[in-house]
Structures are given as C-alpha cells and as structure tokens.
Short mmCIF file of C-alpha atoms in Angstrom, two decimals:
data_model
loop_
_atom_site.label_atom_id
_atom_site.label_comp_id
_atom_site.label_asym_id
_atom_site.label_seq_id
_atom_site.Cartn_x
_atom_site.Cartn_y
_atom_site.Cartn_z
CA UNK A 201 141.75 92.70 148.20
CA UNK A 202 145.10 94.39 146.93
CA UNK A 203 145.82 91.73 144.34
CA UNK A 204 149.44 91.43 145.45
CA UNK A 205 151.80 89.19 143.29
CA UNK A 206 150.81 85.44 143.86
CA UNK A 207 148.12 86.57 146.39
CA UNK A 208 150.89 86.66 149.13
CA UNK A 209 150.05 88.97 152.00
CA UNK A 210 153.80 90.19 152.31
CA UNK A 211 153.71 91.35 148.60
CA UNK A 212 157.04 89.45 147.91
CA UNK A 213 158.75 90.89 150.99
CA UNK A 214 157.61 94.52 150.45
CA UNK A 215 155.26 94.48 153.14
CA UNK A 216 156.85 93.63 156.49
CA UNK A 217 156.02 95.95 159.33
CA UNK A 218 152.47 96.49 160.42
CA UNK A 219 150.53 98.54 163.12
CA UNK A 220 147.28 97.02 164.42
CA UNK A 221 145.52 99.58 166.45
CA UNK A 222 142.97 98.47 168.97
CA UNK A 223 144.25 95.03 168.39
CA UNK A 224 142.22 93.12 171.08
CA UNK A 225 144.14 89.93 171.72
CA UNK A 226 146.32 90.38 168.57
CA UNK A 227 144.80 87.58 166.43
CA UNK A 228 145.45 89.66 163.31
CA UNK A 229 149.23 89.80 164.15
CA UNK A 230 149.30 86.31 165.03
CA UNK A 231 147.82 85.28 161.48
CA UNK A 232 150.22 87.52 159.69
CA UNK A 233 153.51 85.64 161.45
CA UNK A 234 153.38 82.73 159.02
CA UNK A 235 153.55 85.32 156.03
CA UNK A 236 156.75 86.78 157.44
CA UNK A 237 154.84 90.00 158.55
CA UNK A 238 155.40 91.39 161.99
CA UNK A 239 152.83 93.59 163.64
CA UNK A 240 153.06 95.90 166.44
CA UNK A 241 149.77 95.14 168.08
CA UNK A 242 148.71 98.14 170.05
CA UNK A 243 145.74 98.56 172.58
CA UNK A 244 145.05 100.47 175.95
CA UNK A 245 143.93 99.10 179.18
CA UNK A 246 140.23 99.55 178.64
CA UNK A 247 136.94 97.82 179.20
CA UNK A 248 138.62 94.62 177.78
CA UNK A 249 141.27 94.96 180.44
CA UNK A 250 144.27 92.80 180.05
CA UNK A 251 144.17 92.11 176.36
CA UNK A 252 147.84 93.06 175.78
CA UNK A 253 149.06 90.65 178.71
CA UNK A 254 146.95 87.84 176.62
CA UNK A 255 148.67 88.72 173.51
CA UNK A 256 152.21 88.66 174.97
CA UNK A 257 151.15 85.35 176.63
CA UNK A 258 150.27 84.13 173.14
CA UNK A 259 154.03 85.18 172.10
CA UNK A 260 152.83 87.79 169.58
CA UNK A 261 154.39 91.21 169.70
CA UNK A 262 152.30 93.68 171.60
CA UNK A 263 152.53 96.98 173.31
CA UNK A 264 150.18 98.54 176.07
CA UNK A 265 149.59 102.21 174.60
CA UNK A 266 146.83 104.44 173.61
CA UNK A 267 146.08 106.81 170.63
CA UNK A 268 145.43 110.14 172.84
CA UNK A 269 147.46 113.33 172.64
CA UNK A 270 150.94 112.21 172.53
CA UNK A 271 152.68 110.73 169.59
CA UNK A 272 152.99 107.05 169.60
CA UNK A 273 156.72 105.85 170.63
CA UNK A 274 157.41 105.02 167.01
CA UNK A 275 159.40 107.31 164.40
CA UNK A 276 157.72 108.42 160.98
CA UNK A 277 157.48 106.01 158.08
CA UNK A 278 157.68 102.94 160.04
CA UNK A 279 154.89 100.64 158.89
CA UNK A 280 153.83 99.53 155.28
CA UNK A 281 150.38 98.80 156.78
CA UNK A 282 148.13 100.01 159.72
CA UNK A 283 145.05 98.30 160.36
CA UNK A 284 141.75 99.03 162.48
CA UNK A 285 138.90 96.48 162.74
CA UNK A 286 135.99 97.76 164.94
CA UNK A 287 138.88 99.55 167.03
CA UNK A 288 136.05 102.10 168.23
CA UNK A 289 138.49 105.13 167.78
CA UNK A 290 136.82 108.36 166.70
CA UNK A 291 139.10 109.11 163.62
CA UNK A 292 137.26 112.60 163.08
CA UNK A 293 137.91 114.04 166.57
CA UNK A 294 140.23 117.00 166.86
CA UNK A 295 140.53 117.75 163.12
CA UNK A 296 141.40 114.23 162.38
CA UNK A 297 144.55 114.27 164.58
CA UNK A 298 144.69 110.58 165.30
CA UNK A 299 144.36 109.68 161.51
CA UNK A 300 147.12 112.12 160.82
CA UNK A 301 149.24 110.51 163.56
CA UNK A 302 148.74 107.10 161.46
CA UNK A 303 149.73 109.05 158.34
CA UNK A 304 152.90 110.09 160.00
CA UNK A 305 153.62 106.39 160.77
CA UNK A 306 152.86 105.16 157.26
CA UNK A 307 155.76 104.66 154.76
CA UNK A 308 155.30 106.14 151.30
CA UNK A 309 152.33 104.20 149.48
CA UNK A 310 151.43 102.60 152.79
CA UNK A 311 147.92 101.40 153.45
CA UNK A 312 145.16 101.77 155.93
CA UNK A 313 142.87 98.97 156.37
CA UNK A 314 139.67 100.12 158.06
CA UNK A 315 136.94 97.56 158.92
CA UNK A 316 133.88 99.19 160.49
CA UNK A 317 130.25 99.47 160.06
CA UNK A 318 130.60 103.32 158.86
CA UNK A 319 132.15 101.67 155.64
CA UNK A 320 128.82 100.08 154.54
CA UNK A 321 125.92 100.96 156.81
CA UNK A 322 122.91 102.75 155.70
CA UNK A 323 121.71 104.70 159.04
CA UNK A 324 122.15 108.20 158.89
CA UNK A 325 124.75 108.40 161.44
CA UNK A 326 127.24 105.93 159.91
CA UNK A 327 126.58 107.61 156.58
CA UNK A 328 127.53 111.01 157.99
CA UNK A 329 130.76 109.45 159.62
CA UNK A 330 131.68 107.69 156.28
CA UNK A 331 131.03 111.03 154.22
CA UNK A 332 133.25 113.17 156.59
CA UNK A 333 135.94 110.48 156.90
CA UNK A 334 136.19 110.31 153.13
CA UNK A 335 136.44 113.90 152.76
CA UNK A 336 139.05 114.12 155.34
CA UNK A 337 141.37 111.31 153.63
CA UNK A 338 140.80 112.87 150.17
CA UNK A 339 142.16 116.07 151.68
CA UNK A 340 145.29 113.98 153.02
CA UNK A 341 145.70 112.67 149.39
CA UNK A 342 144.89 109.25 150.56
CA UNK A 343 143.03 107.12 147.79
CA UNK A 344 140.76 103.98 148.01
CA UNK A 345 143.04 101.12 146.93
CA UNK A 346 140.20 98.62 147.60
CA UNK A 347 136.73 98.45 149.17
CA UNK A 348 134.51 95.34 150.05
CA UNK A 349 131.47 95.01 152.17
CA UNK A 350 132.48 96.78 155.59
CA UNK A 351 136.17 96.93 154.74
CA UNK A 352 137.89 99.82 152.99
CA UNK A 353 141.86 100.04 152.23
CA UNK A 354 143.21 103.46 151.55
CA UNK A 355 146.81 104.03 150.30
CA UNK A 356 148.89 107.04 151.04
CA UNK A 357 150.64 108.87 148.12
CA UNK A 358 154.31 107.99 147.08
CA UNK A 359 155.37 111.53 146.83
CA UNK A 360 154.81 115.06 148.00
CA UNK A 361 153.28 115.94 144.53
CA UNK A 362 149.55 115.82 145.79
CA UNK A 363 150.05 117.91 148.87
CA UNK A 364 151.79 120.59 146.56
CA UNK A 365 148.59 120.50 144.45
CA UNK A 366 146.17 121.18 147.02
CA UNK A 367 144.35 124.52 147.01
CA UNK A 368 145.98 127.09 149.42
CA UNK A 369 144.49 127.05 152.80
CA UNK A 370 143.35 123.22 152.41
CA UNK A 371 143.21 121.56 155.97
CA UNK A 372 144.99 119.69 157.30
CA UNK A 373 147.87 121.61 156.80
CA UNK A 374 151.59 120.38 156.03
CA UNK A 375 153.60 120.32 159.40
CA UNK A 376 156.02 123.10 159.86
CA UNK A 377 159.51 122.64 158.21
CA UNK A 378 161.16 122.68 161.62
CA UNK A 379 158.92 119.79 163.04
CA UNK A 380 160.70 116.62 163.65
CA UNK A 381 158.51 113.70 162.69
CA UNK A 382 160.76 111.13 164.41
CA UNK A 383 160.70 113.16 167.92
CA UNK A 384 158.23 110.93 169.98
CA UNK A 385 159.23 110.78 173.52
CA UNK A 386 156.35 112.90 175.33
CA UNK A 387 155.76 114.98 172.13
CA UNK A 388 152.06 116.02 171.51
CA UNK A 389 150.54 114.79 168.25
CA UNK A 390 149.80 117.72 165.86
CA UNK A 391 146.92 117.84 163.40
CA UNK A 392 149.23 118.11 160.29
CA UNK A 393 150.46 116.17 157.43
CA UNK A 394 154.17 115.14 157.50
CA UNK A 395 156.04 115.69 153.94
CA UNK A 396 158.27 113.42 152.53
CA UNK A 397 162.22 113.78 152.97
CA UNK A 398 163.89 114.84 149.56
CA UNK A 399 165.11 111.22 149.73
CA UNK A 400 161.93 109.43 149.66
CA UNK A 401 160.50 112.32 147.20
CA UNK A 402 163.24 111.36 144.70
CA UNK A 403 163.08 107.48 145.31
CA UNK A 404 159.11 107.67 144.94
CA UNK A 405 159.20 105.39 148.09
CA UNK A 406 161.20 104.27 151.03
CA UNK A 407 163.72 102.58 148.76
CA UNK A 408 164.02 99.60 151.16
CA UNK A 409 164.93 96.12 150.00
CA UNK A 410 162.42 93.39 150.37
CA UNK A 411 162.34 90.89 153.51
CA UNK A 412 164.38 89.07 154.15
CA UNK A 413 167.39 91.06 152.61
CA UNK A 414 166.02 94.04 154.26
CA UNK A 415 167.38 92.96 157.62
CA UNK A 416 171.04 93.21 156.09
CA UNK A 417 171.01 95.71 153.43
CA UNK A 418 172.22 98.92 154.69
CA UNK A 419 168.94 101.12 155.03
CA UNK A 420 168.76 104.57 153.29
CA UNK A 421 168.20 106.52 156.58
CA UNK A 422 171.68 105.16 157.70
CA UNK A 423 173.34 108.49 156.44
CA UNK A 424 171.24 110.59 158.90
CA UNK A 425 173.64 109.11 161.68
CA UNK A 426 177.03 109.48 159.67
CA UNK A 427 177.22 105.67 159.59
CA UNK A 428 178.95 104.12 156.34
CA UNK A 429 177.83 100.78 155.07
CA UNK A 430 181.07 99.34 156.10
CA UNK A 431 180.55 100.36 159.68
CA UNK A 432 177.07 99.18 159.54
CA UNK A 433 178.19 95.76 157.92
CA UNK A 434 180.84 95.47 160.73
CA UNK A 435 178.44 96.15 163.40
CA UNK A 436 175.96 93.27 162.14
CA UNK A 437 178.81 91.08 162.02
CA UNK A 438 180.08 91.92 165.69
CA UNK A 439 176.57 91.22 166.92
CA UNK A 440 176.20 87.93 165.00
CA UNK A 441 179.19 86.65 166.89
CA UNK A 442 178.07 87.94 170.22
CA UNK A 443 174.61 86.32 169.92
CA UNK A 444 176.18 83.09 168.86
CA UNK A 445 178.37 83.38 172.05
CA UNK A 446 175.24 84.15 174.08
CA UNK A 447 173.66 80.99 172.88
CA UNK A 448 176.51 78.67 173.62
CA UNK A 449 176.39 79.95 177.25
CA UNK A 450 172.57 79.58 177.61
CA UNK A 451 172.39 76.22 175.72
CA UNK A 452 172.52 73.98 178.73
CA UNK A 453 169.73 75.86 180.26
CA UNK A 454 167.43 76.30 177.18
CA UNK A 455 165.50 74.15 174.54
CA UNK A 456 164.54 75.24 171.11
CA UNK A 457 160.92 76.63 172.34
CA UNK A 458 162.31 77.82 175.83
CA UNK A 459 162.41 81.59 174.51
CA UNK A 460 159.81 83.51 172.53
CA UNK A 461 159.47 87.19 173.82
CA UNK A 462 162.77 89.04 173.79
CA UNK A 463 163.59 92.55 174.67
CA UNK A 464 167.01 94.41 173.62
CA UNK A 465 167.02 97.24 176.19
CA UNK A 466 169.44 99.23 174.33
CA UNK A 467 169.11 98.24 170.71
CA UNK A 468 171.37 100.65 169.01
CA UNK A 469 171.20 99.61 165.22
CA UNK A 470 169.13 96.55 165.85
CA UNK A 471 171.76 94.16 165.03
CA UNK A 472 171.13 91.87 168.20
CA UNK A 473 167.75 91.34 166.64
CA UNK A 474 168.93 90.91 163.33
CA UNK A 475 171.29 88.02 164.43
CA UNK A 476 168.20 86.29 165.95
CA UNK A 477 166.09 86.20 162.92
CA UNK A 478 166.37 82.53 162.04
CA UNK A 479 165.38 81.70 165.65
CA UNK A 480 161.66 81.45 166.64
CA UNK A 481 161.60 84.53 168.87
CA UNK A 482 160.64 88.14 168.30
CA UNK A 483 162.60 90.96 169.61
CA UNK A 484 161.23 94.28 170.99
CA UNK A 485 163.88 96.67 170.39
CA UNK A 486 164.31 99.73 172.79
CA UNK A 487 166.14 102.81 171.98
CA UNK A 488 166.78 104.98 174.88
CA UNK A 489 165.07 108.35 174.18
CA UNK A 490 168.07 110.41 175.32
CA UNK A 491 170.54 108.80 172.72
CA UNK A 492 170.64 108.83 168.86
CA UNK A 493 166.96 108.03 167.51
CA UNK A 494 167.98 104.81 165.61
CA UNK A 495 164.73 103.39 165.84
CA UNK A 496 163.85 104.42 162.28
CA UNK A 497 166.87 102.36 161.09
CA UNK A 498 165.47 99.43 163.13
CA UNK A 499 162.08 99.58 161.64
CA UNK A 500 163.92 100.14 158.18
CA UNK A 501 165.48 96.59 158.64
CA UNK A 502 162.06 95.12 158.95
CA UNK A 503 162.36 95.02 162.77
CA UNK A 504 160.02 96.41 165.57
CA UNK A 505 160.38 98.37 168.77
CA UNK A 506 159.82 101.50 171.03
CA UNK A 507 161.39 104.66 172.42
CA UNK A 508 161.76 104.62 176.07
CA UNK A 509 163.48 106.12 179.14
CA UNK A 510 164.70 103.49 181.57
CA UNK A 511 164.20 105.91 184.60
CA UNK A 512 160.68 104.90 184.14
CA UNK A 513 158.52 101.75 183.93
CA UNK A 514 158.15 100.09 180.45
CA UNK A 515 154.72 100.05 179.02
CA UNK A 516 153.87 96.20 179.67
CA UNK A 517 152.34 93.87 182.08
CA UNK A 518 154.40 91.88 184.50
CA UNK A 519 156.05 88.71 183.62
CA UNK A 520 155.66 89.21 179.76
CA UNK A 521 159.38 88.72 178.44
CA UNK A 522 161.36 85.56 178.41
CA UNK A 523 164.99 87.10 177.80
CA UNK A 524 166.00 90.83 178.48
CA UNK A 525 169.32 91.94 176.99
CA UNK A 526 171.06 94.85 178.81
CA UNK A 527 174.01 96.21 176.97
CA UNK A 528 175.72 99.15 178.89
CA UNK A 529 172.13 99.98 180.10
CA UNK A 530 173.28 100.21 183.82
CA UNK A 531 176.51 102.17 182.91
CA UNK A 532 174.03 104.64 181.35
CA UNK A 533 171.44 104.59 184.07
CA UNK A 534 174.50 105.74 186.52
CA UNK A 535 175.00 108.74 184.46
CA UNK A 536 171.46 109.94 184.48
CA UNK A 537 171.45 109.75 188.31
CA UNK A 538 168.41 107.41 188.25
CA UNK A 539 168.49 104.30 190.66
CA UNK A 540 169.94 101.15 189.37
CA UNK A 541 168.02 99.21 192.16
CA UNK A 542 164.75 100.69 190.53
CA UNK A 543 165.91 99.29 187.03
CA UNK A 544 166.57 95.92 188.74
CA UNK A 545 162.92 95.78 190.13
CA UNK A 546 161.40 96.81 186.88
CA UNK A 547 163.25 94.10 184.84
CA UNK A 548 162.27 91.62 187.51
CA UNK A 549 158.59 92.71 186.93
CA UNK A 550 158.91 92.30 183.20
CA UNK A 551 160.81 89.03 183.32
CA UNK A 552 158.89 85.81 183.41
CA UNK A 553 159.58 83.10 186.20
CA UNK A 554 162.49 80.98 184.90
CA UNK A 555 163.29 83.78 182.36
CA UNK A 556 166.77 84.95 181.31
CA UNK A 557 168.77 88.43 181.71
CA UNK A 558 172.04 88.96 179.70
CA UNK A 559 173.99 91.70 181.17
CA UNK A 560 176.96 93.08 178.89
CA UNK A 561 178.61 95.84 180.81
CA UNK A 562 181.65 96.74 182.85
CA UNK A 563 182.81 94.51 185.72
CA UNK A 564 181.70 97.21 188.42
CA UNK A 565 178.19 96.82 187.17
CA UNK A 566 178.26 93.02 187.51
CA UNK A 567 179.55 93.40 191.07
CA UNK A 568 176.63 95.71 191.90
CA UNK A 569 174.17 93.14 190.52
CA UNK A 570 175.81 90.03 192.42
CA UNK A 571 174.75 91.97 195.38
CA UNK A 572 171.09 91.79 194.78
CA UNK A 573 170.86 88.34 193.32
CA UNK A 574 169.71 86.54 196.67
CA UNK A 575 167.01 89.26 197.42
CA UNK A 576 165.55 89.02 194.07
CA UNK A 577 165.58 85.33 193.65
CA UNK A 578 168.01 85.27 190.64
CA UNK A 579 170.59 82.80 190.00
CA UNK A 580 173.85 83.45 188.21
CA UNK A 581 174.06 81.13 185.14
CA UNK A 582 177.32 82.14 183.42
CA UNK A 583 179.87 84.70 183.34
CA UNK A 584 182.24 85.28 180.27
CA UNK A 585 185.08 87.74 179.46
CA UNK A 586 183.53 89.78 176.39
CA UNK A 587 186.79 91.07 175.06
CA UNK A 588 187.11 88.06 172.56
CA UNK A 589 183.98 89.33 170.66
CA UNK A 590 184.00 92.97 171.67
CA UNK A 591 185.41 96.12 169.59
CA UNK A 592 184.91 98.32 172.73
CA UNK A 593 187.80 99.38 175.09
CA UNK A 594 187.47 98.73 178.75
CA UNK A 595 186.51 95.79 180.59
CA UNK A 596 183.13 94.71 179.35
CA UNK A 597 181.84 91.35 180.73
CA UNK A 598 178.99 89.06 179.96
CA UNK A 599 176.81 87.90 182.88
CA UNK A 600 173.83 85.83 182.57
CA UNK A 601 171.26 85.33 185.05
CA UNK A 602 168.02 83.19 185.29
CA UNK A 603 165.09 84.33 187.58
CA UNK A 604 163.93 81.72 189.73
CA UNK A 605 160.14 80.43 190.03
CA UNK A 606 159.57 81.04 193.81
CA UNK A 607 156.70 81.51 195.97
CA UNK A 608 156.32 83.69 199.37
CA UNK A 609 155.64 81.55 202.68
CA UNK A 610 152.22 82.97 202.63
CA UNK A 611 151.42 81.51 199.23
CA UNK A 612 152.83 78.19 200.21
CA UNK A 613 150.51 78.18 203.51
CA UNK A 614 147.59 78.99 201.28
CA UNK A 615 148.74 76.18 198.45
CA UNK A 616 148.50 73.59 201.60
#
C-alpha cells in the first residue's frame, strides 16, 4: 500500500522499529522479522488472557502493557510505524489522548496503520467514528498515505510547519515547552501534540542511517548525553569484546538455537545488544528509570527496550527469557536501599528453566549471590576475571549461572 522501493516492507532499512498495539499473539511482529523489522508487540492481560506469554514463547519481542492513563515506557520518536488491527481501542476517548500518545512515539514521517470496520463500514455508528477520527487526525496534521478496504495508513508530518499553520485555539494543542516527551516512568499521558526538536525540524526527519548501518553509526541524539562519536565507538567495541568473551564461556552449554529471548537489565547505550545483532536472538534493553534516559539512543540504533525500576517486578510473565545480563545491577540496587534478595527472586521468575544469567559486577556481589544458589536451584557455570575486557576501575567479575529444571517433591508425587 505504501509503494516502498522494490516493494520491501523495511523500505531499504528506513523502516526498522514498529509498535503493534493490541497485538494478540504477535503474529504481525513475527511476520516482520524476516524483513529485518523489529516490533514491540504490546497487549494487556484482558479477555484474551495470556497472549503476551504465548508471543514470548514463540520467541517474538512482546511486552505486557496497556494504553490507559500513563505514558508507555518508551521515549518520544521511537517507532517508524504503529499498527492496530482490530485492537478494540477507543481512539476518540479523552480528547484523543491515546492517539496523541502514539503521535509522541512516532518518528517524523512515521506511519499509523489502522485496520478496523470503521474505515469501511457503512452503518451509522461506524461512519460517525470514522468521521470524528478523520477530523482529529487532520487537526494533528496527519495525512492519509494509503487507504484500501478496511485499512487506512496515516502519516505524521516531517516538520513542525503544519502545527504552526493551524488556526489559534485548535485542539489538540501543542505540549508545553517545559514538557519532557522522554519522561515516561509513571508520567500521565497528556492530550497534546509533541513538537519536534530543532534538530529534527532542520533535518526534516530523524536523520538516522538505514538498518543495519544504524546499529553502529552514532545517532544524532548522542549529543544530548555529552557523548562524542569516539566515546560511542569505543563503548561499542568494548561490548563487542565482552560479548565474545561471554559466548566463549557459554559455548560448552549452548547450541546455536538454545537462546532466543534475551534481556539486558542495564542497557546503557545498547552496545551489548548491538554486539548480538548477527545471532538469532532479540534483546529487551532495559534502562533504569533513575539513571540517564539513554533508551532513545537504543531505539535510534534500531533496537528495542523499556524503562524500568528494578525495585519493582518487570512487566512480563514467568519463565519468558532465556538469558538475563546484569551489569552492575546489584551494585545499583544496594544504593537504592531495595532488596537484593527480592531482585534475585524476580530474576528467577523471569528466567526459563535451563536459562542463563550473566552477572558482571564487583566480587562482593558474586559472593552475595553464591549464598543463594542452592536455595534457588541455580548452578554456577563459569567465573572469569573481567579486567582483561573492562575499562572500569575496581574488581569487576563475570559470573555465569544456569537455572536448573527442578520439581517440588509434591510435583514428583503427583507425576507418579
């Protein structure tokens, strides 16, 4: 419908990150994988129950979440395409606040593919909804890029020009200048349009390299964090070496298809995930909410992730990840006053039986973890001195653990 070059869904690498809202069991995201497009498939635990658990068991990136009153845990301008196919969301409620949340998340020139009876049905109620929705998106400066049968694809503008040309007092208004569109942890949604930064306005777009170059080319928003291109390239190379070292330690225990769903619990710039791009895995990059909000850089690299606070449970079902990577996560949790034991239990909940944990932290953290291995039915796989591939001062150690497949004595009795 969009007539991309050579009819390729990824548009020559320009379309890389997608948000699928009300994704069911994430078949849309699964279909896109072969086109080098990665979707964050989002759905609540509603009448369909464990659809996100099913998606994760298929090895498809997915997140348990809801479009409600709080912002989704992703920064502004993260996705090239948002998708809703019969997702049963009332987009007109509360002055269009949910559609405006999608607008915040879409990149300049990003698309919203909407497949629903309202786009074609002729009964009075559907026609009313279509008319009101069309009027709302027009005021938001979206235009119809394509429409066929029950599917319409709208496109967001590339610049702020259309917003500036609207009549005074037009709703939805532009967000206040002091509103931070990237502040998302526990932040209420607002029924306003997020204007583009000066950089995006000048660039007439996000200025990102096409995938796969995008994963290594320094992203434009790097300057927001005071990072130079040299620092970024150095960090990318450090993590490439570290991941190579991890895989050497894991190799006696894994085959090429052992690992699929991976989580980096403190992703920083996403270089751990970038180092894995040629392996058949996907990485949920988690950025702690109390540190630098580098998640926008991670999305700008064509990777995906979420903001989180590790004093709380992560929004996923039990036993949904094959590998957890925890770089100084326990050292950080000590400083917050939250419980290291609670974090261990949460990691055990998230990890699949026979799954792996890579701890990269100070020696005292490794000693703390060793006390709990027996109780958790975890097994030490390997220990390595991290100094050879670490630029950090201090006594960082790499400690690899495997979760055992075990049954309670009660389960064994039932099995008999």
